[in-house]
Amino acid sequence: MTNPTDELPAPRVEDDALLEHLRRAAGAERLLVALDFDGTLAYFTEDIAASRAVDSAEAALETLAGLPNTWVAVISGRTMDFLHSAVDPHRRMLLSGSHGGEYDLSILGPEATSSGIELGSTQQTLLDQAVSATRDLVDRHPGAVAEYKPGGVAFHTRTLENPGDSDEALATMHAEFSALEGLRITPGEMVMECSVLTSDKGQAVTALINAVQPDVTLFAGDDVTDEHGLAVLGPDDLGIKVGPKDTVAPYRVADPDAMGAVLAQLAELRQG
């Protein structure tokens, strides 16, 4: 497990070991480039609907998506509607939303499996209770935001009128979610999220690997939920942590701009 460092890499590929691994990945016959969105491709924003990938990452992914035997995937906690509208409006990527609960693999052809979320009655009742608890807490903390998803709900504190209340509010939300038996609770960067689904990003990475059969997979993410995806990578694959949190990934970059530089380098190497 790598640990946070006092000084993270500058927004360009200066890590010799990472650069060498990028060269090997670029030379793979079949390459899957899978990425988290928030905190990895895009900076966190006060308006969660306005978040977009940094220019360097967006350009590199467009290039990679157009190369032979190269697949770009975004695996996010966001809804599929958001991924379609804000991340892949031209339908050139493989997508997994709601932490592996939704898939759009349509670029693989008409026989590819894509799936949405259908909740059973027990799941729907549990989700309704979680949504109600979240709304109540939002009402008690001016500036807090509830984000509704097909299988869950997230409580955001980034825009609290009193930022000093964030930790207490998140702890309260965690306690209220914990009181509802059957929820999967996921803490994040100024967010507390719950889901009635059992899927995670490790399952999503595995599903995409099974669908594409790549020789090498790159997966990068910034938060706790991404550790599931990083943990399923093989010895020839490339795992990258974005930001300072603890990780099983062997490589680390500072922020979305630095990740954009990595992707730009990979695209250049892949083009040959």
Coordinates of C-alpha atoms in Angstrom, one line a residue:
M1 CA 0.0 0.0 0.0
T2 CA 1.4 3.4 -0.9
N3 CA 1.0 6.3 1.5
P4 CA 0.4 10.0 0.9
T5 CA 3.5 12.0 0.2
D6 CA 4.2 15.6 1.2
E7 CA 4.8 16.6 -2.4
L8 CA 2.8 14.8 -5.2
P9 CA 4.0 14.7 -8.8
A10 CA 3.8 17.8 -10.9
P11 CA 1.1 17.7 -13.7
R12 CA 3.4 15.9 -16.2
V13 CA 4.8 12.4 -16.2
E14 CA 8.1 12.6 -14.4
D15 CA 7.9 9.2 -12.6
D16 CA 10.3 7.0 -14.5
A17 CA 8.7 3.8 -13.3
L18 CA 5.2 5.1 -14.3
L19 CA 6.5 6.2 -17.7
E20 CA 8.0 2.8 -18.4
H21 CA 4.8 1.1 -17.5
L22 CA 2.9 3.5 -19.8
R23 CA 5.2 2.5 -22.6
R24 CA 4.5 -1.2 -22.0
A25 CA 0.7 -0.5 -21.8
A26 CA 0.9 1.5 -25.0
G27 CA 2.4 -1.5 -26.8
A28 CA -0.3 -3.9 -25.8
E29 CA -2.2 -5.6 -28.6
R30 CA -5.5 -4.8 -26.8
L31 CA -5.8 -2.0 -24.3
L32 CA -8.6 -1.0 -21.9
V33 CA -8.3 2.5 -20.3
A34 CA -10.8 2.7 -17.5
L35 CA -11.2 5.7 -15.3
D36 CA -13.2 7.2 -12.4
F37 CA -14.7 10.6 -13.2
D38 CA -14.9 13.0 -10.2
G39 CA -11.5 13.7 -8.7
T40 CA -9.8 11.8 -11.4
L41 CA -10.8 13.3 -14.8
A42 CA -12.6 16.3 -13.3
Y43 CA -12.1 18.6 -10.3
F44 CA -14.8 18.7 -7.7
T45 CA -17.2 21.6 -8.2
E46 CA -19.8 23.2 -6.0
D47 CA -22.4 22.5 -8.7
I48 CA -22.1 18.8 -9.1
A49 CA -24.1 18.9 -12.4
A50 CA -21.5 21.3 -13.9
S51 CA -18.5 19.1 -13.4
R52 CA -16.5 18.3 -16.6
A53 CA -13.3 16.5 -17.4
V54 CA -10.2 18.7 -17.7
D55 CA -9.3 19.6 -21.3
S56 CA -6.1 17.5 -21.4
A57 CA -7.9 14.4 -20.3
E58 CA -10.9 14.9 -22.6
A59 CA -8.6 15.4 -25.6
A60 CA -6.5 12.3 -24.7
L61 CA -9.5 10.1 -24.2
E62 CA -11.0 11.2 -27.6
T63 CA -7.7 10.2 -29.2
L64 CA -7.5 6.9 -27.4
A65 CA -11.1 6.0 -28.2
G66 CA -10.3 6.4 -31.9
L67 CA -7.4 4.0 -31.9
P68 CA -7.6 0.4 -33.0
N69 CA -8.0 -2.3 -30.3
T70 CA -8.3 0.5 -27.7
W71 CA -11.3 0.9 -25.4
V72 CA -12.0 3.9 -23.1
A73 CA -14.3 3.4 -20.1
V74 CA -15.6 5.6 -17.4
I75 CA -16.6 3.9 -14.2
S76 CA -18.4 6.3 -11.9
G77 CA -20.8 6.7 -9.0
R78 CA -22.7 9.1 -11.3
T79 CA -25.9 8.2 -13.0
M80 CA -25.9 6.9 -16.6
D81 CA -27.9 10.0 -17.6
F82 CA -25.0 12.2 -16.4
L83 CA -22.4 10.1 -18.1
H84 CA -24.2 10.2 -21.4
S85 CA -24.8 13.9 -21.3
A86 CA -21.6 15.3 -19.7
V87 CA -18.9 12.6 -20.2
D88 CA -19.6 10.7 -23.4
P89 CA -22.2 12.6 -25.5
H90 CA -20.7 11.2 -28.7
R91 CA -21.1 7.6 -27.5
R92 CA -17.5 6.5 -28.0
M93 CA -16.9 5.0 -24.5
L94 CA -17.9 2.0 -22.4
L95 CA -19.8 3.4 -19.4
S96 CA -20.6 2.1 -15.9
G97 CA -22.7 4.3 -13.6
S98 CA -23.9 4.0 -10.0
H99 CA -20.7 2.3 -8.8
G100 CA -21.2 -0.7 -11.2
G101 CA -25.0 -0.7 -11.0
E102 CA -25.5 0.5 -14.6
Y103 CA -23.8 -0.4 -17.9
D104 CA -23.7 0.9 -21.4
L105 CA -21.6 -1.4 -23.6
S106 CA -23.3 -0.5 -26.8
I107 CA -20.1 0.5 -28.6
L108 CA -19.2 -3.2 -28.7
G109 CA -22.1 -3.9 -31.0
P110 CA -25.8 -4.9 -30.9
E111 CA -25.1 -8.1 -29.0
A112 CA -23.3 -6.3 -26.1
T113 CA -25.1 -6.3 -22.8
S114 CA -26.3 -3.0 -21.4
S115 CA -28.3 -2.7 -18.2
G116 CA -30.2 -0.3 -16.0
I117 CA -31.4 -0.6 -12.5
E118 CA -34.7 -2.3 -11.5
L119 CA -35.4 -2.3 -7.8
G120 CA -37.5 -4.8 -6.0
S121 CA -40.2 -3.7 -3.6
T122 CA -37.9 -4.2 -0.5
Q123 CA -35.1 -2.2 -2.1
Q124 CA -37.4 0.6 -3.1
T125 CA -38.8 0.9 0.4
L126 CA -35.3 1.0 1.8
L127 CA -34.3 3.6 -0.8
D128 CA -37.3 5.7 0.0
Q129 CA -36.3 5.7 3.7
A130 CA -32.8 6.7 2.9
V131 CA -34.0 9.5 0.7
S132 CA -36.3 10.8 3.4
A133 CA -33.5 10.8 6.0
T134 CA -31.2 12.6 3.5
R135 CA -33.8 15.3 2.8
D136 CA -34.4 15.9 6.5
L137 CA -30.7 16.4 7.1
V138 CA -30.4 18.7 4.1
D139 CA -33.2 20.8 5.6
R140 CA -31.2 21.0 8.8
H141 CA -27.9 22.1 7.1
P142 CA -28.3 25.1 4.8
G143 CA -26.3 24.6 1.7
A144 CA -26.2 20.8 1.8
V145 CA -27.2 19.0 -1.4
A146 CA -28.9 15.7 -1.9
E147 CA -28.0 13.8 -5.1
Y148 CA -30.5 11.2 -6.2
K149 CA -29.5 8.1 -8.0
P150 CA -31.4 5.1 -9.4
G151 CA -30.2 2.8 -6.5
G152 CA -29.1 5.3 -3.9
V153 CA -28.7 8.8 -2.6
A154 CA -25.7 11.0 -1.7
F155 CA -25.5 13.8 0.9
H156 CA -23.0 16.5 -0.2
T157 CA -21.5 19.1 2.2
R158 CA -19.2 21.0 -0.2
T159 CA -21.5 24.0 -0.4
L160 CA -22.6 24.2 3.3
E161 CA -23.2 27.8 4.5
N162 CA -21.1 26.9 7.5
P163 CA -18.3 24.7 6.3
G164 CA -17.2 23.9 9.8
D165 CA -20.3 21.8 10.2
S166 CA -19.2 19.4 7.4
D167 CA -17.7 16.6 9.6
E168 CA -20.6 16.6 12.0
A169 CA -23.2 16.6 9.3
L170 CA -21.4 13.7 7.5
A171 CA -21.2 11.7 10.7
T172 CA -24.9 12.3 11.4
M173 CA -25.7 11.1 7.8
H174 CA -23.6 8.0 8.3
A175 CA -25.4 7.2 11.6
E176 CA -28.8 7.6 10.0
F177 CA -27.9 5.5 7.0
S178 CA -26.4 2.8 9.4
A179 CA -29.8 2.7 11.2
L180 CA -31.4 1.4 8.0
E181 CA -30.5 -2.2 7.7
G182 CA -29.4 -3.3 4.2
L183 CA -27.8 -0.1 2.9
R184 CA -24.3 -0.1 1.5
I185 CA -22.6 3.1 2.8
T186 CA -19.7 4.8 1.1
P187 CA -18.0 7.8 2.6
G188 CA -16.3 10.1 0.1
E189 CA -14.8 13.6 -0.4
M190 CA -17.3 15.8 1.5
V191 CA -20.0 13.3 0.6
M192 CA -21.8 10.4 2.4
E193 CA -23.5 8.1 -0.1
C194 CA -25.6 5.0 0.3
S195 CA -27.0 2.4 -2.0
V196 CA -29.4 -0.5 -1.9
L197 CA -27.3 -2.2 -4.6
T198 CA -24.4 -4.6 -3.8
S199 CA -22.3 -3.7 -6.9
D200 CA -18.9 -2.0 -6.7
K201 CA -16.2 -0.7 -9.0
G202 CA -14.2 -3.9 -8.7
Q203 CA -17.1 -5.8 -10.3
A204 CA -17.4 -3.1 -12.9
V205 CA -13.7 -3.3 -13.9
T206 CA -14.0 -7.1 -14.0
A207 CA -17.1 -6.9 -16.2
L208 CA -15.4 -4.6 -18.7
I209 CA -12.3 -6.8 -18.8
N210 CA -14.5 -9.8 -19.5
A211 CA -16.3 -7.9 -22.2
V212 CA -13.2 -6.5 -24.0
Q213 CA -10.6 -9.2 -23.2
P214 CA -7.7 -6.7 -23.1
D215 CA -4.0 -7.6 -22.7
V216 CA -3.5 -4.6 -20.4
T217 CA -6.0 -2.6 -18.3
L218 CA -5.3 0.8 -16.9
F219 CA -7.6 1.9 -14.1
A220 CA -7.3 5.2 -12.2
G221 CA -9.3 6.7 -9.3
D222 CA -9.1 9.0 -6.4
D223 CA -11.4 7.8 -3.7
V224 CA -12.3 4.9 -1.4
T225 CA -14.7 3.4 -3.9
D226 CA -12.0 3.2 -6.5
E227 CA -9.9 0.8 -4.4
H228 CA -12.2 -2.0 -5.3
G229 CA -11.4 -1.4 -9.0
L230 CA -7.6 -1.1 -8.3
A231 CA -7.6 -4.3 -6.3
V232 CA -8.8 -6.5 -9.2
L233 CA -6.0 -5.5 -11.6
G234 CA -3.4 -8.1 -12.6
P235 CA 0.4 -7.9 -12.6
D236 CA 0.6 -6.5 -16.1
D237 CA -2.1 -3.9 -15.5
L238 CA -1.6 -0.3 -14.5
G239 CA -3.2 1.1 -11.4
I240 CA -3.0 4.8 -10.6
K241 CA -4.2 6.7 -7.5
V242 CA -5.1 10.4 -8.1
G243 CA -4.5 12.5 -5.0
P244 CA -3.2 11.8 -1.5
K245 CA -5.3 9.0 0.0
D246 CA -4.0 5.5 0.9
T247 CA -4.1 3.0 -1.9
V248 CA -3.2 -0.4 -3.2
A249 CA -2.1 1.2 -6.5
P250 CA 1.6 1.2 -7.3
Y251 CA 1.5 4.7 -8.9
R252 CA 0.2 8.1 -7.8
V253 CA -0.4 11.4 -9.4
A254 CA -1.5 14.7 -7.9
D255 CA -4.8 15.7 -9.5
P256 CA -6.9 15.6 -12.6
D257 CA -4.4 17.8 -14.5
A258 CA -1.7 15.3 -13.7
M259 CA -3.9 12.5 -14.8
G260 CA -4.6 14.3 -18.0
A261 CA -0.9 14.4 -18.6
V262 CA -0.6 10.7 -18.1
L263 CA -3.4 10.1 -20.6
A264 CA -1.9 12.4 -23.1
Q265 CA 1.4 10.6 -22.8
L266 CA -0.3 7.2 -23.2
A267 CA -2.2 8.5 -26.3
E268 CA 1.0 9.7 -27.8
L269 CA 2.8 6.5 -27.1
R270 CA -0.1 4.4 -28.4
Q271 CA -0.2 6.3 -31.6
G272 CA 3.4 5.4 -32.1

